[in-house]
Every structure is written in C-alpha cells, then in structure tokens.
PDB file of C-alpha atoms and ligand atoms in Angstrom:
ATOM      1  CA  MET A   1     -49.805 112.326 240.067  1.00  0.00           C
ATOM      2  CA  LYS A   2     -53.651 112.776 241.592  1.00  0.00           C
ATOM      3  CA  LYS A   3     -55.917 110.666 239.331  1.00  0.00           C
ATOM      4  CA  LYS A   4     -58.187 112.166 236.998  1.00  0.00           C
ATOM      5  CA  GLY A   5     -61.632 112.398 238.287  1.00  0.00           C
ATOM      6  CA  HIS A   6     -64.537 110.618 236.478  1.00  0.00           C
ATOM      7  CA  LEU A   7     -67.011 112.767 234.108  1.00  0.00           C
ATOM      8  CA  ILE A   8     -70.638 113.056 235.152  1.00  0.00           C
ATOM      9  CA  VAL A   9     -72.742 114.412 232.424  1.00  0.00           C
ATOM     10  CA  ALA A  10     -76.107 115.735 233.409  1.00  0.00           C
ATOM     11  CA  ASN A  11     -78.427 115.281 230.195  1.00  0.00           C
ATOM     12  CA  TRP A  12     -81.642 117.577 231.219  1.00  0.00           C
ATOM     13  CA  LYS A  13     -83.228 116.496 227.936  1.00  0.00           C
ATOM     14  CA  MET A  14     -86.742 118.784 227.933  1.00  0.00           C
ATOM     15  CA  ASN A  15     -86.291 120.055 231.043  1.00  0.00           C
ATOM     16  CA  PRO A  16     -86.743 122.142 233.279  1.00  0.00           C
ATOM     17  CA  ALA A  17     -90.029 124.118 232.180  1.00  0.00           C
ATOM     18  CA  THR A  18     -88.538 127.566 232.972  1.00  0.00           C
ATOM     19  CA  LEU A  19     -84.819 129.567 232.817  1.00  0.00           C
ATOM     20  CA  SER A  20     -85.155 130.221 236.471  1.00  0.00           C
ATOM     21  CA  GLU A  21     -85.446 126.789 237.508  1.00  0.00           C
ATOM     22  CA  ALA A  22     -82.557 125.980 234.992  1.00  0.00           C
ATOM     23  CA  ARG A  23     -80.270 128.418 236.805  1.00  0.00           C
ATOM     24  CA  LEU A  24     -81.066 127.012 240.222  1.00  0.00           C
ATOM     25  CA  LEU A  25     -80.300 123.577 239.058  1.00  0.00           C
ATOM     26  CA  PHE A  26     -77.297 124.691 237.423  1.00  0.00           C
ATOM     27  CA  GLY A  27     -75.900 126.650 239.964  1.00  0.00           C
ATOM     28  CA  ALA A  28     -76.374 123.963 242.695  1.00  0.00           C
ATOM     29  CA  ALA A  29     -74.534 121.584 240.183  1.00  0.00           C
ATOM     30  CA  ARG A  30     -71.706 123.887 239.926  1.00  0.00           C
ATOM     31  CA  ARG A  31     -71.256 124.682 243.666  1.00  0.00           C
ATOM     32  CA  GLU A  32     -71.020 121.243 244.517  1.00  0.00           C
ATOM     33  CA  THR A  33     -68.374 120.654 241.733  1.00  0.00           C
ATOM     34  CA  ALA A  34     -66.410 123.303 243.229  1.00  0.00           C
ATOM     35  CA  ARG A  35     -66.455 122.061 246.608  1.00  0.00           C
ATOM     36  CA  LEU A  36     -65.287 118.527 245.486  1.00  0.00           C
ATOM     37  CA  GLU A  37     -61.579 117.354 244.498  1.00  0.00           C
ATOM     38  CA  ARG A  38     -61.758 115.469 241.319  1.00  0.00           C
ATOM     39  CA  VAL A  39     -65.137 115.104 239.757  1.00  0.00           C
ATOM     40  CA  GLU A  40     -65.921 116.966 236.491  1.00  0.00           C
ATOM     41  CA  ALA A  41     -69.460 117.621 235.699  1.00  0.00           C
ATOM     42  CA  ALA A  42     -70.583 118.684 232.126  1.00  0.00           C
ATOM     43  CA  VAL A  43     -74.361 119.893 232.499  1.00  0.00           C
ATOM     44  CA  CYS A  44     -76.530 119.900 229.184  1.00  0.00           C
ATOM     45  CA  PRO A  45     -79.504 122.189 229.445  1.00  0.00           C
ATOM     46  CA  PRO A  46     -81.870 122.854 226.467  1.00  0.00           C
ATOM     47  CA  PHE A  47     -80.582 125.070 223.893  1.00  0.00           C
ATOM     48  CA  PRO A  48     -82.806 128.338 225.016  1.00  0.00           C
ATOM     49  CA  TYR A  49     -81.049 128.176 228.258  1.00  0.00           C
ATOM     50  CA  LEU A  50     -77.393 128.093 227.098  1.00  0.00           C
ATOM     51  CA  ALA A  51     -76.841 131.792 226.538  1.00  0.00           C
ATOM     52  CA  ALA A  52     -78.248 132.666 229.898  1.00  0.00           C
ATOM     53  CA  LEU A  53     -75.948 129.875 231.422  1.00  0.00           C
ATOM     54  CA  ARG A  54     -72.921 130.804 229.820  1.00  0.00           C
ATOM     55  CA  HIS A  55     -69.774 129.586 231.346  1.00  0.00           C
ATOM     56  CA  THR A  56     -66.178 129.812 230.750  1.00  0.00           C
ATOM     57  CA  GLY A  57     -65.723 125.981 231.135  1.00  0.00           C
ATOM     58  CA  ARG A  58     -62.584 126.497 233.332  1.00  0.00           C
ATOM     59  CA  GLY A  59     -61.985 123.859 236.180  1.00  0.00           C
ATOM     60  CA  ARG A  60     -63.853 120.836 236.599  1.00  0.00           C
ATOM     61  CA  PHE A  61     -67.578 122.147 235.675  1.00  0.00           C
ATOM     62  CA  PHE A  62     -68.461 122.627 232.030  1.00  0.00           C
ATOM     63  CA  LEU A  63     -71.724 123.717 229.912  1.00  0.00           C
ATOM     64  CA  GLY A  64     -72.624 121.092 227.485  1.00  0.00           C
ATOM     65  CA  ALA A  65     -75.481 120.858 224.628  1.00  0.00           C
ATOM     66  CA  GLN A  66     -77.516 118.195 223.696  1.00  0.00           C
ATOM     67  CA  ASP A  67     -77.527 118.175 219.842  1.00  0.00           C
ATOM     68  CA  VAL A  68     -75.667 120.377 217.284  1.00  0.00           C
ATOM     69  CA  PHE A  69     -75.581 120.529 213.839  1.00  0.00           C
ATOM     70  CA  TRP A  70     -73.030 119.179 211.491  1.00  0.00           C
ATOM     71  CA  ARG A  71     -72.542 122.734 209.460  1.00  0.00           C
ATOM     72  CA  ASN A  72     -71.321 126.225 210.501  1.00  0.00           C
ATOM     73  CA  GLY A  73     -73.805 128.716 208.850  1.00  0.00           C
ATOM     74  CA  GLY A  74     -76.462 128.426 205.945  1.00  0.00           C
ATOM     75  CA  ARG A  75     -79.799 127.850 205.096  1.00  0.00           C
ATOM     76  CA  PHE A  76     -80.922 125.031 207.929  1.00  0.00           C
ATOM     77  CA  THR A  77     -83.986 126.200 209.437  1.00  0.00           C
ATOM     78  CA  GLY A  78     -84.026 125.427 213.330  1.00  0.00           C
ATOM     79  CA  GLN A  79     -80.485 123.957 213.735  1.00  0.00           C
ATOM     80  CA  VAL A  80     -77.683 125.121 215.756  1.00  0.00           C
ATOM     81  CA  SER A  81     -74.160 125.181 214.711  1.00  0.00           C
ATOM     82  CA  PRO A  82     -71.214 124.204 216.377  1.00  0.00           C
ATOM     83  CA  GLU A  83     -69.576 127.686 216.201  1.00  0.00           C
ATOM     84  CA  MET A  84     -72.678 129.117 218.139  1.00  0.00           C
ATOM     85  CA  LEU A  85     -72.223 126.859 220.637  1.00  0.00           C
ATOM     86  CA  ARG A  86     -68.696 127.543 221.148  1.00  0.00           C
ATOM     87  CA  ASP A  87     -69.407 131.165 221.232  1.00  0.00           C
ATOM     88  CA  LEU A  88     -71.697 130.351 224.376  1.00  0.00           C
ATOM     89  CA  GLY A  89     -68.949 128.855 226.046  1.00  0.00           C
ATOM     90  CA  VAL A  90     -70.269 125.457 225.570  1.00  0.00           C
ATOM     91  CA  SER A  91     -67.504 123.066 225.532  1.00  0.00           C
ATOM     92  CA  HIS A  92     -69.384 119.572 225.481  1.00  0.00           C
ATOM     93  CA  CYS A  93     -72.110 118.390 222.992  1.00  0.00           C
ATOM     94  CA  ILE A  94     -74.069 114.741 223.023  1.00  0.00           C
ATOM     95  CA  VAL A  95     -74.808 113.671 219.763  1.00  0.00           C
ATOM     96  CA  GLY A  96     -76.639 110.413 218.734  1.00  0.00           C
ATOM     97  CA  HIS A  97     -78.752 110.020 221.834  1.00  0.00           C
ATOM     98  CA  SER A  98     -81.185 107.661 221.521  1.00  0.00           C
ATOM     99  CA  GLU A  99     -84.040 109.582 221.677  1.00  0.00           C
ATOM    100  CA  ARG A 100     -82.788 111.693 218.713  1.00  0.00           C
ATOM    101  CA  ARG A 101     -82.218 108.394 216.743  1.00  0.00           C
ATOM    102  CA  ALA A 102     -85.617 107.131 217.635  1.00  0.00           C
ATOM    103  CA  GLN A 103     -86.606 110.477 215.451  1.00  0.00           C
ATOM    104  CA  GLY A 104     -85.035 109.272 212.600  1.00  0.00           C
ATOM    105  CA  GLU A 105     -81.091 110.258 213.088  1.00  0.00           C
ATOM    106  CA  GLY A 106     -79.177 107.788 211.468  1.00  0.00           C
ATOM    107  CA  ASP A 107     -75.354 106.733 211.979  1.00  0.00           C
ATOM    108  CA  ASP A 108     -74.009 108.511 209.239  1.00  0.00           C
ATOM    109  CA  THR A 109     -75.666 111.926 210.572  1.00  0.00           C
ATOM    110  CA  VAL A 110     -74.176 111.148 213.978  1.00  0.00           C
ATOM    111  CA  ALA A 111     -70.894 111.219 212.526  1.00  0.00           C
ATOM    112  CA  LYS A 112     -71.333 113.873 210.786  1.00  0.00           C
ATOM    113  CA  LYS A 113     -72.386 115.986 213.844  1.00  0.00           C
ATOM    114  CA  ALA A 114     -69.393 114.516 216.090  1.00  0.00           C
ATOM    115  CA  GLU A 115     -66.902 115.354 213.630  1.00  0.00           C
ATOM    116  CA  ALA A 116     -68.190 119.147 212.832  1.00  0.00           C
ATOM    117  CA  ALA A 117     -68.231 119.614 216.788  1.00  0.00           C
ATOM    118  CA  LEU A 118     -64.630 118.208 217.364  1.00  0.00           C
ATOM    119  CA  LYS A 119     -63.239 120.173 214.391  1.00  0.00           C
ATOM    120  CA  GLU A 120     -64.771 123.789 216.392  1.00  0.00           C
ATOM    121  CA  GLY A 121     -62.690 122.431 219.373  1.00  0.00           C
ATOM    122  CA  LEU A 122     -65.910 120.892 221.280  1.00  0.00           C
ATOM    123  CA  LYS A 123     -65.763 117.546 222.932  1.00  0.00           C
ATOM    124  CA  ALA A 124     -68.260 115.220 221.253  1.00  0.00           C
ATOM    125  CA  ILE A 125     -70.185 112.713 223.482  1.00  0.00           C
ATOM    126  CA  VAL A 126     -70.993 110.089 220.966  1.00  0.00           C
ATOM    127  CA  CYS A 127     -73.903 107.686 221.998  1.00  0.00           C
ATOM    128  CA  VAL A 128     -74.272 104.142 221.247  1.00  0.00           C
ATOM    129  CA  GLY A 129     -76.561 101.206 222.654  1.00  0.00           C
ATOM    130  CA  GLU A 130     -78.444  98.418 221.811  1.00  0.00           C
ATOM    131  CA  LYS A 131     -82.398  98.230 222.061  1.00  0.00           C
ATOM    132  CA  SER A 132     -82.381  94.749 223.393  1.00  0.00           C
ATOM    133  CA  ARG A 133     -79.947  91.798 224.767  1.00  0.00           C
ATOM    134  CA  ASP A 134     -80.213  88.463 223.267  1.00  0.00           C
ATOM    135  CA  ALA A 135     -78.998  85.272 225.286  1.00  0.00           C
ATOM    136  CA  ASP A 136     -76.440  84.313 222.483  1.00  0.00           C
ATOM    137  CA  GLY A 137     -74.867  87.600 222.410  1.00  0.00           C
ATOM    138  CA  SER A 138     -75.803  89.141 218.793  1.00  0.00           C
ATOM    139  CA  PHE A 139     -76.715  92.230 219.940  1.00  0.00           C
ATOM    140  CA  PHE A 140     -72.341  92.637 220.367  1.00  0.00           C
ATOM    141  CA  ALA A 141     -72.191  92.551 216.845  1.00  0.00           C
ATOM    142  CA  VAL A 142     -74.976  95.572 216.459  1.00  0.00           C
ATOM    143  CA  LEU A 143     -73.412  97.516 218.698  1.00  0.00           C
ATOM    144  CA  GLU A 144     -70.108  97.465 217.235  1.00  0.00           C
ATOM    145  CA  ARG A 145     -71.626  98.506 213.652  1.00  0.00           C
ATOM    146  CA  GLN A 146     -73.268 101.441 215.428  1.00  0.00           C
ATOM    147  CA  LEU A 147     -69.926 102.225 217.171  1.00  0.00           C
ATOM    148  CA  LEU A 148     -67.883 102.204 214.177  1.00  0.00           C
ATOM    149  CA  LEU A 149     -70.468 103.850 211.605  1.00  0.00           C
ATOM    150  CA  SER A 150     -71.239 106.885 214.206  1.00  0.00           C
ATOM    151  CA  LEU A 151     -67.525 107.523 214.124  1.00  0.00           C
ATOM    152  CA  GLU A 152     -66.742 107.193 210.427  1.00  0.00           C
ATOM    153  CA  GLY A 153     -64.343 109.918 209.293  1.00  0.00           C
ATOM    154  CA  ILE A 154     -63.337 110.970 212.422  1.00  0.00           C
ATOM    155  CA  PRO A 155     -59.662 111.722 212.416  1.00  0.00           C
ATOM    156  CA  ARG A 156     -57.520 109.878 215.066  1.00  0.00           C
ATOM    157  CA  ARG A 157     -56.247 113.412 215.977  1.00  0.00           C
ATOM    158  CA  HIS A 158     -59.775 114.383 217.660  1.00  0.00           C
ATOM    159  CA  PHE A 159     -60.011 111.104 219.907  1.00  0.00           C
ATOM    160  CA  LEU A 160     -58.673 112.749 222.809  1.00  0.00           C
ATOM    161  CA  ASP A 161     -61.738 114.997 222.639  1.00  0.00           C
ATOM    162  CA  LEU A 162     -63.792 111.980 221.974  1.00  0.00           C
ATOM    163  CA  ILE A 163     -66.105 110.392 224.476  1.00  0.00           C
ATOM    164  CA  ILE A 164     -68.374 107.316 224.092  1.00  0.00           C
ATOM    165  CA  ALA A 165     -71.158 107.137 225.881  1.00  0.00           C
ATOM    166  CA  TYR A 166     -72.769 103.414 226.147  1.00  0.00           C
ATOM    167  CA  GLU A 167     -76.537 103.479 226.840  1.00  0.00           C
ATOM    168  CA  PRO A 168     -78.514 100.491 226.381  1.00  0.00           C
ATOM    169  CA  LEU A 169     -81.890 101.361 225.663  1.00  0.00           C
ATOM    170  CA  TRP A 170     -83.643  99.190 227.730  1.00  0.00           C
ATOM    171  CA  ALA A 171     -82.260 100.809 230.624  1.00  0.00           C
ATOM    172  CA  ILE A 172     -83.129 104.400 229.892  1.00  0.00           C
ATOM    173  CA  GLY A 173     -85.557 106.119 231.892  1.00  0.00           C
ATOM    174  CA  LYS A 174     -85.667 103.427 234.560  1.00  0.00           C
ATOM    175  CA  SER A 175     -84.879 102.829 238.199  1.00  0.00           C
ATOM    176  CA  ALA A 176     -81.537 102.040 239.593  1.00  0.00           C
ATOM    177  CA  ARG A 177     -82.675  98.465 240.155  1.00  0.00           C
ATOM    178  CA  GLU A 178     -83.515  97.894 236.688  1.00  0.00           C
ATOM    179  CA  ALA A 179     -80.194  99.608 235.422  1.00  0.00           C
ATOM    180  CA  MET A 180     -77.273  97.461 234.103  1.00  0.00           C
ATOM    181  CA  SER A 181     -75.293  95.572 236.608  1.00  0.00           C
ATOM    182  CA  ALA A 182     -71.469  96.744 236.978  1.00  0.00           C
ATOM    183  CA  ARG A 183     -70.519  93.411 236.178  1.00  0.00           C
ATOM    184  CA  ASP A 184     -72.313  93.783 232.469  1.00  0.00           C
ATOM    185  CA  VAL A 185     -70.964  97.378 232.094  1.00  0.00           C
ATOM    186  CA  ARG A 186     -67.482  96.512 232.706  1.00  0.00           C
ATOM    187  CA  GLU A 187     -67.810  93.560 229.998  1.00  0.00           C
ATOM    188  CA  THR A 188     -69.164  96.136 227.615  1.00  0.00           C
ATOM    189  CA  GLU A 189     -66.703  98.721 228.281  1.00  0.00           C
ATOM    190  CA  ILE A 190     -63.956  96.162 227.550  1.00  0.00           C
ATOM    191  CA  PHE A 191     -65.945  95.087 224.392  1.00  0.00           C
ATOM    192  CA  LEU A 192     -65.945  98.558 223.287  1.00  0.00           C
ATOM    193  CA  ARG A 193     -62.378  99.380 223.866  1.00  0.00           C
ATOM    194  CA  LYS A 194     -61.615  96.351 221.740  1.00  0.00           C
ATOM    195  CA  ALA A 195     -63.671  97.391 218.930  1.00  0.00           C
ATOM    196  CA  LEU A 196     -61.958 100.480 218.706  1.00  0.00           C
ATOM    197  CA  THR A 197     -58.433  98.795 219.084  1.00  0.00           C
ATOM    198  CA  ASP A 198     -59.198  96.928 216.168  1.00  0.00           C
ATOM    199  CA  ALA A 199     -60.505  99.497 214.008  1.00  0.00           C
ATOM    200  CA  PHE A 200     -58.372 102.342 214.815  1.00  0.00           C
ATOM    201  CA  GLY A 201     -55.289 100.919 216.341  1.00  0.00           C
ATOM    202  CA  ALA A 202     -54.345 100.543 220.196  1.00  0.00           C
ATOM    203  CA  GLU A 203     -52.914 104.108 220.741  1.00  0.00           C
ATOM    204  CA  ALA A 204     -55.947 105.784 219.370  1.00  0.00           C
ATOM    205  CA  ALA A 205     -58.134 103.261 220.937  1.00  0.00           C
ATOM    206  CA  ARG A 206     -56.902 104.555 224.660  1.00  0.00           C
ATOM    207  CA  LEU A 207     -57.691 108.104 224.192  1.00  0.00           C
ATOM    208  CA  PRO A 208     -61.728 108.336 224.266  1.00  0.00           C
ATOM    209  CA  ARG A 209     -63.351 108.296 227.679  1.00  0.00           C
ATOM    210  CA  ILE A 210     -66.020 105.692 227.693  1.00  0.00           C
ATOM    211  CA  LEU A 211     -69.132 106.716 229.780  1.00  0.00           C
ATOM    212  CA  TYR A 212     -72.081 104.487 230.718  1.00  0.00           C
ATOM    213  CA  GLY A 213     -75.876 106.183 230.790  1.00  0.00           C
ATOM    214  CA  GLY A 214     -79.286 104.449 231.652  1.00  0.00           C
ATOM    215  CA  ALA A 215     -80.943 104.408 235.088  1.00  0.00           C
ATOM    216  CA  VAL A 216     -77.773 105.937 236.804  1.00  0.00           C
ATOM    217  CA  GLU A 217     -79.013 106.815 240.419  1.00  0.00           C
ATOM    218  CA  GLU A 218     -77.412 107.550 243.867  1.00  0.00           C
ATOM    219  CA  GLY A 219     -78.469 104.168 244.775  1.00  0.00           C
ATOM    220  CA  ASN A 220     -75.845 102.677 242.196  1.00  0.00           C
ATOM    221  CA  ILE A 221     -73.671 105.250 241.050  1.00  0.00           C
ATOM    222  CA  ALA A 222     -70.859 104.268 243.304  1.00  0.00           C
ATOM    223  CA  GLU A 223     -71.028 100.682 242.308  1.00  0.00           C
ATOM    224  CA  ILE A 224     -71.055 101.423 238.526  1.00  0.00           C
ATOM    225  CA  LEU A 225     -67.817 103.615 238.889  1.00  0.00           C
ATOM    226  CA  SER A 226     -66.063 101.475 241.188  1.00  0.00           C
ATOM    227  CA  GLU A 227     -66.564  97.995 239.245  1.00  0.00           C
ATOM    228  CA  GLY A 228     -67.737  98.946 235.795  1.00  0.00           C
ATOM    229  CA  GLY A 229     -64.497 100.330 234.552  1.00  0.00           C
ATOM    230  CA  VAL A 230     -66.191 103.214 232.791  1.00  0.00           C
ATOM    231  CA  GLN A 231     -64.587 106.537 233.023  1.00  0.00           C
ATOM    232  CA  GLY A 232     -68.132 108.455 233.915  1.00  0.00           C
ATOM    233  CA  LEU A 233     -71.703 108.531 233.364  1.00  0.00           C
ATOM    234  CA  LEU A 234     -74.602 109.834 231.578  1.00  0.00           C
ATOM    235  CA  VAL A 235     -77.190 110.703 233.884  1.00  0.00           C
ATOM    236  CA  GLY A 236     -80.619 111.909 232.950  1.00  0.00           C
ATOM    237  CA  HIS A 237     -83.774 112.103 235.167  1.00  0.00           C
ATOM    238  CA  ALA A 238     -81.554 112.057 238.405  1.00  0.00           C
ATOM    239  CA  SER A 239     -79.762 115.211 237.118  1.00  0.00           C
ATOM    240  CA  LEU A 240     -83.003 117.181 237.443  1.00  0.00           C
ATOM    241  CA  ASP A 241     -83.026 117.278 241.086  1.00  0.00           C
ATOM    242  CA  ALA A 242     -80.490 119.214 242.783  1.00  0.00           C
ATOM    243  CA  LEU A 243     -79.997 117.451 245.885  1.00  0.00           C
ATOM    244  CA  ARG A 244     -79.981 114.009 244.426  1.00  0.00           C
ATOM    245  CA  PHE A 245     -77.406 115.035 241.496  1.00  0.00           C
ATOM    246  CA  ALA A 246     -75.304 116.684 244.280  1.00  0.00           C
ATOM    247  CA  LYS A 247     -75.438 113.443 246.241  1.00  0.00           C
ATOM    248  CA  MET A 248     -74.198 111.725 243.135  1.00  0.00           C
ATOM    249  CA  LEU A 249     -71.357 113.934 242.009  1.00  0.00           C
ATOM    250  CA  LYS A 250     -69.955 113.516 246.015  1.00  0.00           C
ATOM    251  CA  ALA A 251     -70.350 109.840 245.487  1.00  0.00           C
ATOM    252  CA  ALA A 252     -68.703 110.064 242.108  1.00  0.00           C
ATOM    253  CA  ASP A 253     -65.603 111.923 243.727  1.00  0.00           C
ATOM    254  CA  GLU A 254     -65.248 109.450 246.266  1.00  0.00           C
ATOM    255  CA  VAL A 255     -64.876 106.425 243.933  1.00  0.00           C
TER     256      VAL A 255
HETATM  257  P1  PGA B   1     -81.605 108.376 232.688  1.00  0.00           P
HETATM  258  O1  PGA B   1     -81.683 108.778 231.391  1.00  0.00           O
HETATM  259  O2  PGA B   1     -80.440 108.357 233.513  1.00  0.00           O
HETATM  260  O3  PGA B   1     -83.128 108.992 232.631  1.00  0.00           O
HETATM  261  O4  PGA B   1     -82.090 106.456 232.432  1.00  0.00           O
HETATM  262  C1  PGA B   1     -80.078 108.747 230.481  1.00  0.00           C
HETATM  263  C2  PGA B   1     -80.118 109.196 229.257  1.00  0.00           C
HETATM  264  O5  PGA B   1     -81.203 109.074 228.354  1.00  0.00           O
HETATM  265  O6  PGA B   1     -79.207 109.864 228.672  1.00  0.00           O
END
C-alpha cells in the first residue's frame, strides 16, 4: 500500500494584500501539489479571499480557513460560521492559533470552535504550544492541560478529522536556524500522543494527525519530517513565496 503523504498546511495569516496576489499564490501551490505524488496541501487564506478561491477539495489539495465561529447563524456580528465555510468548498479550518489566543481566545472557545467545525464535516486543525521552555520540563504539564482543555467535549467519533498542530510560540516567525530541533519535535510528538492516549484511550489517540509549526522553511523541512515523527507541518511566512513553498512541497513529497 502506498504510504499516506504528509499534510502541509499554509497559514497565510493577514496576507497577501490583494486578491490577485492571492490567486497567483494559490494557483502555484495547487499546480505544484498536482505534479507531486503523495504530499497533501491545505492553503488557508484570509476570509475575504475564500469565495474567489473556491475549490472542490478533491485530490490532495485543499482550501482551508484560519478561524471559524462555533455557531451556525445568529446575531454574531463579524463572525463566520462552519456552514458558510463548507459552502465555499473549505475543508480544513485552523482553530486556536496562538495569534488568536493572544487576542483573548481561551481553551473553552477553541474547543467549541473545533467541535462546531468537526460537526459540519470540516477537518479542525487545533493549535497548541507552550510560550517558553524551562530546563526542568514543567512546560509539558502546561502543554498537556492546554491540549486536553482545547479538545474538551469533542466526541471520539470525530478524531479522524481532528488535526493537532503543535506550535511552540517561541519558534513562530523565526528562521529555520531558530526552529525547534527535529529531536525535540519528536519528543513532543510522543508526549502529545501519550497525553491523547491517557485521556481518550489508545484506539482514539491513534487517529489525529499531529503537525509541527514554527519557523519551518526550505532548510529544515526534510529533517523535521523525516526525524520529527510528525505527520505534517503548519507553515507561516515561508508559504507566502510561491517558489519557496513549491520547494517545500517537493521536499515534503520526497520524505
Ligand atoms: P511561521 O508561522 O512558519 O512563520 O513560524 C507558523 C504559524 O504561526 O502558524
């Protein structure tokens, strides 16, 4: 059986500035993914571009969103519902990114958003990560607590569509030199999988993909995928350059 490819998620954040640039970037990523054999890519543009980039989500290339609200319809000014996203061909949705958590989004809200997205049939990419690491390892307890609270109430039947993105805050936005080492990524992946096993049982804990994010670039992508034990990556700044991102997809396809 052919091994399932890694999932590379592009988080464009509040970029690019125009729809025409977004179309170019999106088209380049789609074409590159189609040329490759196994890698899966989900590109997450800002909300206003989603309708124009509407996509069937078939094959190995997907349209994602960067956030979602936890209700369908109602008096919620400025929010975007899971059903609106699905109607636009969105299949993946990031929830609880640290940049949203920094604006006051708590674990309880993250859990509600993830559950709403999953119920709508979207794949929820739940982000977790410690602010800093201490030598005695007490950040592990912080991480475990954040993980479990962010998944609270999510039924195990949705776990196949659940994706955990581990993003240490101290690595986000940095260059590959300052990213986490593949060895530490591996250790953390094992820790997160064990935390899932303890909380939900071995059978359910096997289902979610675990991704790493934070300063992933062309220079470290192959090493993190081959030695980090993760099933994919969340890429921020390096996904905003069509050529760089194409190189990264190719590298991921070859691992
Ligand atoms: P980065 O961002 O790749 O620019 O570090 C990752 C993220 O914030 O998701």
